[in-house]
Coordinates of C-alpha atoms in Angstrom, one line a residue:
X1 CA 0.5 32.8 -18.5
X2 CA 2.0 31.1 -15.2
X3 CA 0.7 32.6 -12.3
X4 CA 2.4 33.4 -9.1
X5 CA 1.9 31.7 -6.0
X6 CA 0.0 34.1 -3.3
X7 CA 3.0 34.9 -1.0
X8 CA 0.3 34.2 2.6
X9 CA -0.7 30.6 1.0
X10 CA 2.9 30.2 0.7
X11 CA 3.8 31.5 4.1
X12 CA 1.0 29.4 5.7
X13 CA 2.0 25.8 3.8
X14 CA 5.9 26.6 5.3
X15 CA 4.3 27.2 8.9
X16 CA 2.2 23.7 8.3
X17 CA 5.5 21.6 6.8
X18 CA 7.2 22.9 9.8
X19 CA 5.3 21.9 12.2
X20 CA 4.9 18.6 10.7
X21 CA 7.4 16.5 12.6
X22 CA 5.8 17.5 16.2
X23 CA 2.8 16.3 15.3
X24 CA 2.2 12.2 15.9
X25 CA -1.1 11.2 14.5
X26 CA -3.5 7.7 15.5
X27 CA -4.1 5.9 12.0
X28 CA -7.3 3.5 13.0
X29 CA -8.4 1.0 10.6
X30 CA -7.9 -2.3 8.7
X31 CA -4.0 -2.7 8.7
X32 CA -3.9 -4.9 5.3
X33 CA -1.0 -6.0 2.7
X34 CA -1.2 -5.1 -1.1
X35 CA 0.7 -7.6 -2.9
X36 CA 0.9 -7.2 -6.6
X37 CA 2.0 -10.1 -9.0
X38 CA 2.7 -9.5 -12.4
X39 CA 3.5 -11.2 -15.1
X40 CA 3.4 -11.4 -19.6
X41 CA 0.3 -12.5 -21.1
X42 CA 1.7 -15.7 -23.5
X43 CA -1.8 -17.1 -24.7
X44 CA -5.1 -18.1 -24.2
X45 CA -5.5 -21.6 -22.3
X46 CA -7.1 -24.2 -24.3
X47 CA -8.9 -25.7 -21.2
X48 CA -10.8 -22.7 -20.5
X49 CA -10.9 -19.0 -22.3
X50 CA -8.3 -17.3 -19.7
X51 CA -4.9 -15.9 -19.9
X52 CA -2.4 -18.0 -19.4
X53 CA 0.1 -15.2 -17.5
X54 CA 4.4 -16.1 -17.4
X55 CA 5.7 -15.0 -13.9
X56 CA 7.8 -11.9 -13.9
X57 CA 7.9 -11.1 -10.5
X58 CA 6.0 -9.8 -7.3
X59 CA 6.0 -7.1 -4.5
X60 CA 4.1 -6.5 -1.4
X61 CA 3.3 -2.9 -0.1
X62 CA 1.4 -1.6 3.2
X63 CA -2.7 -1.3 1.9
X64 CA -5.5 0.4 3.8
X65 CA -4.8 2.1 6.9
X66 CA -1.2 1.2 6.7
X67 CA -0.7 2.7 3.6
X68 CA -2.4 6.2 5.4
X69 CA -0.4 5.8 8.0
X70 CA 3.0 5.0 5.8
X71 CA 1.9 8.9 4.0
X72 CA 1.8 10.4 7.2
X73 CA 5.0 9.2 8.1
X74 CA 6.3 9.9 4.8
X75 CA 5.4 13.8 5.3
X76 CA 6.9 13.8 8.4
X77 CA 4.9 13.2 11.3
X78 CA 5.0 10.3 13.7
X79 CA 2.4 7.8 12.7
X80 CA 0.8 5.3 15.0
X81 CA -1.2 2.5 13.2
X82 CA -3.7 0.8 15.2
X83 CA -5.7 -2.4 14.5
X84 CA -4.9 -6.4 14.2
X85 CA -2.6 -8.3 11.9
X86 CA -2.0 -11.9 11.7
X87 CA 0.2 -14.2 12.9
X88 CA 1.3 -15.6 9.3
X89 CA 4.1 -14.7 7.1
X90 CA 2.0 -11.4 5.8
X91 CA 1.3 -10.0 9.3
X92 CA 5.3 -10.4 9.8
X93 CA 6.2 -8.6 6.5
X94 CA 3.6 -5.8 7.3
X95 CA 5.3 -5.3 10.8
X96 CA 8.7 -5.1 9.2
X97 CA 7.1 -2.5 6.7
X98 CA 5.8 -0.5 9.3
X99 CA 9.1 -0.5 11.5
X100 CA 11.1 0.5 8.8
X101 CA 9.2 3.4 7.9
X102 CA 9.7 4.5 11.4
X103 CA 6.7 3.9 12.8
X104 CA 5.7 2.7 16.6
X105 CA 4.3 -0.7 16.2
X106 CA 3.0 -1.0 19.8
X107 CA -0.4 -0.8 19.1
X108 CA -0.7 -2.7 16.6
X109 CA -2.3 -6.4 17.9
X110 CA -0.9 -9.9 16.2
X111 CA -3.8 -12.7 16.5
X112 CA -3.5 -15.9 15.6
X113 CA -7.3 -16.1 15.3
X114 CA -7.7 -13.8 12.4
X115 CA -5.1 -13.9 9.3
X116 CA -3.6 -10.9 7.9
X117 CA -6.5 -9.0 5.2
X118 CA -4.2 -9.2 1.7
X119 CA -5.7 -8.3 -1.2
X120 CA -3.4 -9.6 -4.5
X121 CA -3.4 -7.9 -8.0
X122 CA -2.8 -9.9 -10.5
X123 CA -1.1 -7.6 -13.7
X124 CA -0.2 -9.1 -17.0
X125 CA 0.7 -7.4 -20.4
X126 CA 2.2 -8.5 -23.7
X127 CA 4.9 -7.2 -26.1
X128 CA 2.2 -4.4 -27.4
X129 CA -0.2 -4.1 -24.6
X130 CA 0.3 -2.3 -21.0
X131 CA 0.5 -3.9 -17.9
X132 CA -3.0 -3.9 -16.4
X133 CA -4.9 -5.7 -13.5
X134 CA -6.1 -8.9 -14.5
X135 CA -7.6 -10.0 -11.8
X136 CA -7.9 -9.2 -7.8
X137 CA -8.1 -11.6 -4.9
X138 CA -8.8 -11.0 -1.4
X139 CA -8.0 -12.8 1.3
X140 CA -10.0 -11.8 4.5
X141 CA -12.0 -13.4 7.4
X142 CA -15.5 -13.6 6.3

């Protein structure tokens, strides 16, 4: 039996959506890229006992407190990431991410000292198999 939705919880979540694109909202944290490579398991190497994986393709998304802030955009409000990037090819696409989802950039701080945190997923699947993460590399400062 579906239930109904209780008409005040309904009222209420309208009044919130609404008021949704007045509010602008800090996003502090580690401002990182997600980059995801995937490719089709072939074989096993004969060198070592690892997947050898054939390049399909690869994407990078906003991770961490990007990504928060690229959902609170997304709902409606104004989002205003704070924290460090690089200044590498990484820390350029992340800015580019950020700008195009709207979002006020001016906080955010490029350093050549310290590169952009980017954590890589490697996925990899066969013919009969899903696509799942292989492996995961991170590259941040130590």
């Amino acid at each position: 039996m579906k239930r109904k939705a209780d008409p005040r919880l309904r009222s209420a979540l309208n009044r919130i959506l609404r008021t949704l694109p007045r509010l602008k909202a800090a996003v502090i944290g580690d401002l990182l890229v997600d980059e995801y490579v995937v490719g089709r398991t072939s074989r096993v190497s004969r060198e070592a006992p690892v997947l050898i994986i054939r390049y399909q393709e690869s994407r990078s998304t906003l991770g961490g407190a990007a990504n928060t802030a690229n959902n609170v955009a997304s709902l409606g409000a104004r989002a205003w990431p704070l924290g460090t990037v690089g200044e590498d090819a990484a820390g350029r696409s992340l800015m580019a991410q950020l700008r195009q989802a709207g979002m006020d950039t001016s906080s955010v701080i490029a350093s050549a000292e310290t590169p952009t945190i980017t954590k890589t997923r490697i996925l990899a699947g066969g013919l009969h198999t899903a696509v799942q993460q292989v492996i995961r590399i991170d590259r941040e400062p130590e």
